[in-house]
Short mmCIF file of C-alpha atoms in Angstrom, two decimals:
data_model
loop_
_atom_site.label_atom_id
_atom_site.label_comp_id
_atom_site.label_asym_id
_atom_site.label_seq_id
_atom_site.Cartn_x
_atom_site.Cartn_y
_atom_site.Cartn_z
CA UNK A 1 25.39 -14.68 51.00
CA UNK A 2 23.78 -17.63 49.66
CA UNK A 3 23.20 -20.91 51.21
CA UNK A 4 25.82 -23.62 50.41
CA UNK A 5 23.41 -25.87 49.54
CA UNK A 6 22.22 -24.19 46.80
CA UNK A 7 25.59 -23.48 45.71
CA UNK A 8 26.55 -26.71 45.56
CA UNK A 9 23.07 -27.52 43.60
CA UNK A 10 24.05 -25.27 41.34
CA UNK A 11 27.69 -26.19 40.71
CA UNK A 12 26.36 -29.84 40.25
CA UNK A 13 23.55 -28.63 37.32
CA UNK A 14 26.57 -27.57 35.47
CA UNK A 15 26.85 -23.87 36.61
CA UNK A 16 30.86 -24.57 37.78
CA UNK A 17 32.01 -21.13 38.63
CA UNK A 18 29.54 -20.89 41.51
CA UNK A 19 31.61 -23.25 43.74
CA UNK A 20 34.21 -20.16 44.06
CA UNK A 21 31.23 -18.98 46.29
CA UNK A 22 32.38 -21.24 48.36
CA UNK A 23 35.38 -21.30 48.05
CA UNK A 24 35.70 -17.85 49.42
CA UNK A 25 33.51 -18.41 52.15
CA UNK A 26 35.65 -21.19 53.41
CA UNK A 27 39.15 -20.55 52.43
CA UNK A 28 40.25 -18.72 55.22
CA UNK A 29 38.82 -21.59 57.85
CA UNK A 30 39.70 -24.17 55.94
CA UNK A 31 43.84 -22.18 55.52
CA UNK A 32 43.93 -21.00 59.45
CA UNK A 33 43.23 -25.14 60.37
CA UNK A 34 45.22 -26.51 58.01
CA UNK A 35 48.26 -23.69 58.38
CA UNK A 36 48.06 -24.16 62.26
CA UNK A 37 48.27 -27.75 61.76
CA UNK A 38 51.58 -28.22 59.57
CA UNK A 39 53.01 -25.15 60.80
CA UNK A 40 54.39 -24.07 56.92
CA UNK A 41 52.91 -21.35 55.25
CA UNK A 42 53.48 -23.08 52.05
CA UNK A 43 52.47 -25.98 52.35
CA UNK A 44 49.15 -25.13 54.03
CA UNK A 45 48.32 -23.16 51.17
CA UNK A 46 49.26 -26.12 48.64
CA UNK A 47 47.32 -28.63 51.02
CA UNK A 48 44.53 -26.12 51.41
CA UNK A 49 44.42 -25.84 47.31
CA UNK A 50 44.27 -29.85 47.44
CA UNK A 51 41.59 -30.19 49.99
CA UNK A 52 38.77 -27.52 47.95
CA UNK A 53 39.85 -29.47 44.50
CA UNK A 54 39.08 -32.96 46.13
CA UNK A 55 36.02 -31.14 47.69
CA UNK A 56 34.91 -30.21 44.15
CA UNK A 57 35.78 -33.59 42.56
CA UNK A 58 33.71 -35.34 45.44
CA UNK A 59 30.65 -33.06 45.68
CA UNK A 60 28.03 -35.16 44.40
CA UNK A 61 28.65 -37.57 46.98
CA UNK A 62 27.56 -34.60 49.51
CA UNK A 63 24.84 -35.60 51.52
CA UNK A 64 22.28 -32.74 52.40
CA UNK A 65 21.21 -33.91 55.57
CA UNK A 66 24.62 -32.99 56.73
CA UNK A 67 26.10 -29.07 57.19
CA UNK A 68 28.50 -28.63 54.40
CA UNK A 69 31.01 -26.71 56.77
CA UNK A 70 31.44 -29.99 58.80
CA UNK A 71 31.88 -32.12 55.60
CA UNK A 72 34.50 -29.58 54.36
CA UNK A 73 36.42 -30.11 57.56
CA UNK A 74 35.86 -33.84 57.73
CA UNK A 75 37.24 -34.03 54.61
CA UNK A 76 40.05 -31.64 55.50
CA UNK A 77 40.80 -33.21 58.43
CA UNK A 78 41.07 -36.62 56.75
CA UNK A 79 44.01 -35.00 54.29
CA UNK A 80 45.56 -34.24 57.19
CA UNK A 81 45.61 -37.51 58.77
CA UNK A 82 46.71 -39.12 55.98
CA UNK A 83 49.50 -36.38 55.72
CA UNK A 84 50.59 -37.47 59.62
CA UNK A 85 50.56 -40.65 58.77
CA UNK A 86 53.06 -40.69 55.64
CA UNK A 87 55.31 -38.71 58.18
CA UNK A 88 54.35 -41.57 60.86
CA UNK A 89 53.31 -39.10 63.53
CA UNK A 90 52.34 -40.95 66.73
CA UNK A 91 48.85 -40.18 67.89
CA UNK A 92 47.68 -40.07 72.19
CA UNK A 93 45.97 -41.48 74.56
CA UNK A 94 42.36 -40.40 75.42
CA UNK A 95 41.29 -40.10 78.47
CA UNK A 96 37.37 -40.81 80.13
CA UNK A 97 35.49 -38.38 78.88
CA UNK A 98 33.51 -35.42 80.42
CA UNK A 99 29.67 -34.96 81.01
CA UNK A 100 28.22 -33.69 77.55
CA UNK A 101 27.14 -30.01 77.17
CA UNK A 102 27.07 -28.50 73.66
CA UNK A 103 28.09 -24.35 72.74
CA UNK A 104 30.10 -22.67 70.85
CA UNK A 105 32.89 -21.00 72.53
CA UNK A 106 31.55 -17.72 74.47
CA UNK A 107 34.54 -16.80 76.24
CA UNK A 108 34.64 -13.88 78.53
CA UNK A 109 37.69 -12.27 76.79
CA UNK A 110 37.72 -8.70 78.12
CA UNK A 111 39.48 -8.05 81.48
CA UNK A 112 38.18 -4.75 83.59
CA UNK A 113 41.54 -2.94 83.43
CA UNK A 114 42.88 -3.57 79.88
CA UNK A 115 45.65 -1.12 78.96
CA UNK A 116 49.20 -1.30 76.77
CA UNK A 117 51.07 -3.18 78.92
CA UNK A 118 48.96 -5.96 79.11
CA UNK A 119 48.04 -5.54 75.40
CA UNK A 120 51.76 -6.34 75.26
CA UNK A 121 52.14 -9.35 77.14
CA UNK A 122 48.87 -10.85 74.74
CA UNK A 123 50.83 -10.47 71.85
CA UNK A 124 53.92 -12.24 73.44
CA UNK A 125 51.54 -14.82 75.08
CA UNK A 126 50.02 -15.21 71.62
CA UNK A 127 53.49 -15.83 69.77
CA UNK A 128 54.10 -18.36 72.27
CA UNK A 129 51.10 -20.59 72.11
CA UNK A 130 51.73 -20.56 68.55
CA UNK A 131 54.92 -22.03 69.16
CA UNK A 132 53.54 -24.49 71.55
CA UNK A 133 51.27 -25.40 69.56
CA UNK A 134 53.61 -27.13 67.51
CA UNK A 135 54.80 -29.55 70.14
CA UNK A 136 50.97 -30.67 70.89
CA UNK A 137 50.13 -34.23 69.24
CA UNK A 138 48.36 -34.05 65.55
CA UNK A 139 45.23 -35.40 66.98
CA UNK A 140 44.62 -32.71 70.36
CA UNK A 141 46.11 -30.03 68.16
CA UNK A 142 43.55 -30.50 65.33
CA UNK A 143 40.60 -30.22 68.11
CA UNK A 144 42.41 -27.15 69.64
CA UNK A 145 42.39 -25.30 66.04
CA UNK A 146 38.88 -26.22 65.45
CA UNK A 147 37.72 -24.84 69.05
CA UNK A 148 40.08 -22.32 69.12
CA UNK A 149 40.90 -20.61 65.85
CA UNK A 150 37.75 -21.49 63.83
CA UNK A 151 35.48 -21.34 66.43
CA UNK A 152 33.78 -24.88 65.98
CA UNK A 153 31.14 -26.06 68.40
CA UNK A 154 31.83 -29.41 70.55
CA UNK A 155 28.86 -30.99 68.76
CA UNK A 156 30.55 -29.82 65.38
CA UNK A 157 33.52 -31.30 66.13
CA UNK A 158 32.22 -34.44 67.36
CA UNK A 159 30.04 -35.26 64.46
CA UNK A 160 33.53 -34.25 62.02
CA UNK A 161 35.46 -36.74 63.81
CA UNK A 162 32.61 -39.16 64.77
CA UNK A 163 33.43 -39.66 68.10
CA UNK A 164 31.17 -38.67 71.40
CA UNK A 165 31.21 -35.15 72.34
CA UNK A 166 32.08 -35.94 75.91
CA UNK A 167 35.44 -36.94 74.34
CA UNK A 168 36.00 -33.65 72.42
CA UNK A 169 35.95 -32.10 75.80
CA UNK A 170 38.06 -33.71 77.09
CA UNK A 171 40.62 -33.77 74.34
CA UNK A 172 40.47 -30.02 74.11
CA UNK A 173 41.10 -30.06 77.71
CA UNK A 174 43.98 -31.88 77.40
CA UNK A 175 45.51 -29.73 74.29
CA UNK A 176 44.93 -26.61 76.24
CA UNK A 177 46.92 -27.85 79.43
CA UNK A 178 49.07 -29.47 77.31
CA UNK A 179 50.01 -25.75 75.44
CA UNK A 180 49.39 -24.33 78.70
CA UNK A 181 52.54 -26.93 79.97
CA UNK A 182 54.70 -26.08 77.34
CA UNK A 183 54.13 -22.37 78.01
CA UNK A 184 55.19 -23.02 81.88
CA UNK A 185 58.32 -24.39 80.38
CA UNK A 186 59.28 -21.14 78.24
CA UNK A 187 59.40 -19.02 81.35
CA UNK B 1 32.39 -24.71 97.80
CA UNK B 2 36.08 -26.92 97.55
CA UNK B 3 38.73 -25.55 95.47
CA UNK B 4 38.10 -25.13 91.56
CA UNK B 5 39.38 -28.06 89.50
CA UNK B 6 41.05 -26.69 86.18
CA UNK B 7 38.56 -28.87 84.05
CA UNK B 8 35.55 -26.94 85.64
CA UNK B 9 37.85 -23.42 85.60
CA UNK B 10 38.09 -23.83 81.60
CA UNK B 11 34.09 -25.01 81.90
CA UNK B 12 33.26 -21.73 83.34
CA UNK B 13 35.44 -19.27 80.98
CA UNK B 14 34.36 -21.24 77.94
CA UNK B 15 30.06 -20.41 79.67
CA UNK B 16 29.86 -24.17 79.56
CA UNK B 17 29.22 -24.26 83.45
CA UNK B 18 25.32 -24.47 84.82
CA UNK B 19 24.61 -20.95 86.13
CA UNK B 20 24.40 -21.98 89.68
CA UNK B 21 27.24 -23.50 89.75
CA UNK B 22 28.42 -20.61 88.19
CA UNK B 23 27.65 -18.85 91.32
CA UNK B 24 29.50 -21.08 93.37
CA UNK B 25 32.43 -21.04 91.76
CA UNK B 26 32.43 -16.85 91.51
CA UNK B 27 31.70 -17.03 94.85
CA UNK B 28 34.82 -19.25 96.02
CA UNK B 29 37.05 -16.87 94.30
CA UNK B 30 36.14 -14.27 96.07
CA UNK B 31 37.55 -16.21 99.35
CA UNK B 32 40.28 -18.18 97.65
CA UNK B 33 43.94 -16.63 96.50
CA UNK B 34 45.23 -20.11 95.14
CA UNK B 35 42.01 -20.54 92.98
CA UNK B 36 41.72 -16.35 91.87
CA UNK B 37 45.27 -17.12 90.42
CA UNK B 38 44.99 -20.45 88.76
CA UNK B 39 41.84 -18.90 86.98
CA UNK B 40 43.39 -15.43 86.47
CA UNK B 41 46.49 -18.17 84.60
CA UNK B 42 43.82 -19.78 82.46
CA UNK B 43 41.40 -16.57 81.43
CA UNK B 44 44.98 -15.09 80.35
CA UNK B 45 45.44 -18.21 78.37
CA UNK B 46 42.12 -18.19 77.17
CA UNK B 47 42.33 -14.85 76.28
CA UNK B 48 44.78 -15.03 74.23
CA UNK B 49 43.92 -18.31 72.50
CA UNK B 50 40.76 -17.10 71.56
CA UNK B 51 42.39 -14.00 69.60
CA UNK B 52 45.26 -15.37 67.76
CA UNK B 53 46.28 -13.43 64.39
CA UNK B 54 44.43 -14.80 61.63
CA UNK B 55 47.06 -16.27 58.83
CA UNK B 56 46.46 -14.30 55.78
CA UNK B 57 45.86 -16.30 51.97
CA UNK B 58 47.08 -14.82 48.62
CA UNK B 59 44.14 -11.84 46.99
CA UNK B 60 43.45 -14.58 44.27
CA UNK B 61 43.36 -17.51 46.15
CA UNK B 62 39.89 -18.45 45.02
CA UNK B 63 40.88 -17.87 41.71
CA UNK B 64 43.68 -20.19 41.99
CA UNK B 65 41.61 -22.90 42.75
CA UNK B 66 39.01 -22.71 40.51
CA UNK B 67 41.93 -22.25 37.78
CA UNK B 68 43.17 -25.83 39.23
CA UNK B 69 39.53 -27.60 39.09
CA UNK B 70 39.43 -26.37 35.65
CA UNK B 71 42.47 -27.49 34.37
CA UNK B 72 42.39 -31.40 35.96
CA UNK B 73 38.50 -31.26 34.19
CA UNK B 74 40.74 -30.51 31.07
CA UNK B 75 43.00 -32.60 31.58
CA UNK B 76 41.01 -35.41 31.73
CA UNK B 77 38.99 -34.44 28.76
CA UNK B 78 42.24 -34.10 26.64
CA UNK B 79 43.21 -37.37 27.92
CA UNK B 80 39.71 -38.88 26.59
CA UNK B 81 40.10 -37.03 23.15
CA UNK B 82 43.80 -38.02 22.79
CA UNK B 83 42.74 -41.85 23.43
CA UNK B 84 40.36 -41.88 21.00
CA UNK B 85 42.54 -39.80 18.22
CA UNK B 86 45.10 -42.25 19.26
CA UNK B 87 43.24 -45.12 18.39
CA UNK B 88 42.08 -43.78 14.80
CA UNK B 89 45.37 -42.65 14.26
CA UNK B 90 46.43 -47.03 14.88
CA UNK B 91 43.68 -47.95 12.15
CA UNK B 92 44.38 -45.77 9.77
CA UNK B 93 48.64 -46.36 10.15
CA UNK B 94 47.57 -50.33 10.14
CA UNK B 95 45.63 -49.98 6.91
CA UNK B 96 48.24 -47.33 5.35
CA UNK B 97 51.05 -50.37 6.17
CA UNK B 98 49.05 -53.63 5.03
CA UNK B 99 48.16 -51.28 1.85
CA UNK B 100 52.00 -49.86 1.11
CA UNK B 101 53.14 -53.44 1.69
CA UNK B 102 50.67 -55.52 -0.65
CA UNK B 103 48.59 -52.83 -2.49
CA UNK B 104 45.31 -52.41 -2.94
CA UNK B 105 44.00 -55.44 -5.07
CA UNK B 106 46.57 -58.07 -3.49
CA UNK B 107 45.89 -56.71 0.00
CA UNK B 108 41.66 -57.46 -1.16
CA UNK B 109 42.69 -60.97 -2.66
CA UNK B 110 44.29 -61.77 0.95
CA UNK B 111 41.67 -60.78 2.80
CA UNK B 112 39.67 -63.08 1.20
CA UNK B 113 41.73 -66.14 1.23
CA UNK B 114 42.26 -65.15 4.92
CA UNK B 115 37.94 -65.40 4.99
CA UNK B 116 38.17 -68.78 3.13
CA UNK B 117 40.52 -70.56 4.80
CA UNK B 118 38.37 -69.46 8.32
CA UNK B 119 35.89 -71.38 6.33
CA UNK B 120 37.42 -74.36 5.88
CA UNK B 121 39.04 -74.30 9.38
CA UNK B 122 35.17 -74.26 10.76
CA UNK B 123 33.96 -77.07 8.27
CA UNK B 124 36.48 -79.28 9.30
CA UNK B 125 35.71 -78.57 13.11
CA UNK B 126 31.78 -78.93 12.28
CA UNK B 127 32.70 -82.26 10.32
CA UNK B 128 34.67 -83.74 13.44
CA UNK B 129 31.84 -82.55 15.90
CA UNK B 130 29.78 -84.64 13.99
CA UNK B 131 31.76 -87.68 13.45
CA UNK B 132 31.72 -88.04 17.32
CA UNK B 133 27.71 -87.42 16.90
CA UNK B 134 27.86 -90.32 14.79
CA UNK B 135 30.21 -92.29 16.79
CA UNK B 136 27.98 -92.00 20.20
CA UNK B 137 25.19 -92.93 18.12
CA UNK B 138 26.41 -95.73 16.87
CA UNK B 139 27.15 -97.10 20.39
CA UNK B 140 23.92 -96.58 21.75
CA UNK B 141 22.14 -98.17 19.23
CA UNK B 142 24.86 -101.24 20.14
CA UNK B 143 23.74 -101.06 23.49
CA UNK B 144 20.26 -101.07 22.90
CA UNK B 145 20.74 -103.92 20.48
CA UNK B 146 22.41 -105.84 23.38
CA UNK B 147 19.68 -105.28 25.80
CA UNK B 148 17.19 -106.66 22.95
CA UNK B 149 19.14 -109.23 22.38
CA UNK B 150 18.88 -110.33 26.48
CA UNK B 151 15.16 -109.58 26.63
CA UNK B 152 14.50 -112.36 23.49
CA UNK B 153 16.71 -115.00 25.43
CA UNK B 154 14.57 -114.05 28.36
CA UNK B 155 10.78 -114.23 26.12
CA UNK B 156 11.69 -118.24 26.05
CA UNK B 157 10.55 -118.47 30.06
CA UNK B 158 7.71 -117.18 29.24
CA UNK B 159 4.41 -118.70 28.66
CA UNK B 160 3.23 -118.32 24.65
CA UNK B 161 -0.08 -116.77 25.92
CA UNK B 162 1.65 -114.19 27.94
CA UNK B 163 1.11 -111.03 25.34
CA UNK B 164 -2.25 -111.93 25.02
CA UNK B 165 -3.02 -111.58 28.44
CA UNK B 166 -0.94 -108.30 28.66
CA UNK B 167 -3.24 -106.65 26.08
CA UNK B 168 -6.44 -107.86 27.31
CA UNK B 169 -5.72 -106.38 30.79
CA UNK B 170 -4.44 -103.38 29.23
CA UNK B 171 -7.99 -103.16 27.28
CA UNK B 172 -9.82 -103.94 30.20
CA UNK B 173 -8.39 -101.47 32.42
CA UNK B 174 -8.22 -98.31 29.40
CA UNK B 175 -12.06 -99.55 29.10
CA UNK B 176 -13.03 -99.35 33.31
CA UNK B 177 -10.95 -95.75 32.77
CA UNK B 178 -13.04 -94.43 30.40
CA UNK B 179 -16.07 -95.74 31.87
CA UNK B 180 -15.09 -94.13 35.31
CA UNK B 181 -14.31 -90.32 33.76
CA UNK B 182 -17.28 -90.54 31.52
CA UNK B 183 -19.39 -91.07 34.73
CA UNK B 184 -17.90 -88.80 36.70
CA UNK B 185 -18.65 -85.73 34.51
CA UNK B 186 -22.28 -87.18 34.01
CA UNK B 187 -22.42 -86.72 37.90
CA UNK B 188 -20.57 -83.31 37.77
CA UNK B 189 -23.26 -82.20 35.32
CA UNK B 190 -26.68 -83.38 37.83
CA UNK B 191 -24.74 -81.62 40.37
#
């Protein structure tokens, strides 16, 4: 696959159709965030069709130093918050943060003794963070997503929302025991 | 090792934990029941947070898009053509009415009267611009004449000899002048 930057040189010389490149690349991030976010299929995928037209109206205000993903998602993320606040969504508290350490998420996902059963109970646990999810404020839920479902770095997400890493921690912290909360009051 | 906070229990299932105090930490699970279940809670959680169903987009998606970029670009180029067809369309519809209305000779015959009487309207500004020329004039050369008129009632005090003198010392000092430069460059020269 080729590097976004030189997709994005390309679409600017004039060659237009090569910014479906990137498109595809990114439409499933960019759809997962967004669909998590507003919770409606259908309007994720009109908001998602909004976000990679403003994308393509604003590329040659790009600046290479930067990765494009994070752009994409700052700019996504910024539709979004103007979305929450035409529905005058409250935002939260933050709390101190924690000490800064940068990876992206290596989870140790696989239990020794796997089987059916417990294959099961993911699947329910999985519907029900999803609904959970819902109840988590805008801004902790958007960090959760990014950490979560698209797999974003701390240091991504910090430079996206331009606040200290420390404090992504922390607010991903918070989302998690927040959903975690909200599961604890489903059983 | 004290019992696991959940901060550092989400630190260690995430690998964001320093190894040894990754070792610590295994290590105090071993020995503690009310820390083995609060992690077992969160790797569940994590677990399944990590691996939830990806939401699926429409085949042509992409497509869609691009379809969308290309028809706002022409959009706004039909909106540029249509503004400028629009704006012929005005001239021509002007010129069609002024030449329906008076014809083609009468509508020539006002256009020039219209160019005339612009002409007259500016010679009568230019000739009232200068009127007030005139009229300043006119009272500074008053003034002046007033002042002249003070300084001859004043040339009675004094003495009859008095322009004499003036131009002698105004000789006399033009003379030392000249005498002074010419003898500077003479000494600028020996130098």
């Amino acid at each position: 696959m080729q590097d976004d930057k030189e997709i994005i040189r390309r679409t600017l010389s004039g060659e237009k159709d090569a910014f479906e490149m990137i498109i595809r690349k990114y439409q499933s991030p960019v759809f997962n965030y967004i669909g998590r976010a507003v919770g409606d299929h259908q309007t994720a995928l009109e908001f998602t069709q909004d976000i990679f037209v403003k994308t393509y109206a604003s590329l040659a205000s790009f600046d290479h130093q930067y990765k494009f993903k994070t752009w994409l998602f700052k700019i996504a993320s910024n539709y979004l918050i103007d979305y929450w606040r035409k529905k005058k969504l409250l935002t939260v508290s933050i709390d101190q943060s924690l000490s800064p350490d940068d990876d992206r998420p290596r989870i140790q996902l696989s239990s020794p003794h796997r089987n059916a059963e417990e294959q099961l109970e993911m699947d329910e646990l999985r519907k029900k963070i999803e609904s959970a999810l819902e109840k988590v404020p805008p801004e902790l839920r958007e960090l959760f997503i990014w950490r979560h479902i698209n797999g974003l770095s701390y240091k991504e997400m910090a430079q996206i929302k331009n606040i200290p890493m420390g404090t992504v921690k922390n607010r991903v912290f918070q989302a998690k025991e927040l959903i975690r909360s909200h599961l604890e009051d489903k059983l | 090792m004290r019992c696991l906070k959940i901060h550092q229990i989400h630190e260690y299932l995430e690998n964001q934990m320093p190894a040894p105090q990754k070792e610590e930490c295994e290590a105090h699970l071993q020995v503690c029941a009310r820390c083995r279940r609060l992690f077992e809670d969160r790797r569940r959680f994590h677990a399944a947070s990590y691996t939830l169903p990806e939401l699926k987009l429409p085949e042509n998606f992409a497509l869609q898009v691009m379809a969308k970029i290309k028809s706002g670009e022409s959009f706004s180029a039909k909106w540029f053509w249509l503004s400028i067809g629009s704006a012929i369309l005005v001239f021509f519809l002007l010129t069609g009415m002024t030449l329906v209305r008076f014809g083609p000779l009468e509508s020539w015959i006002r256009l020039m009267q219209s160019f005339a009487g612009m002409f007259q309207q500016g010679a009568l500004t230019l000739m009232k611009g200068l009127k007030v020329i005139m009229a300043f004039f006119q009272a500074a050369a008053g003034f002046i004449n007033l002042i002249l008129e003070k300084l001859g009632s004043l040339a009675s005090l004094v003495p009859p000899e008095t322009p004499f003198l003036v131009i002698a010392v105004f000789i006399l000092m033009t003379a030392a002048l000249i005498l002074g430069r010419s003898r500077k460059s003479s000494l600028g020269e020996n130098e």
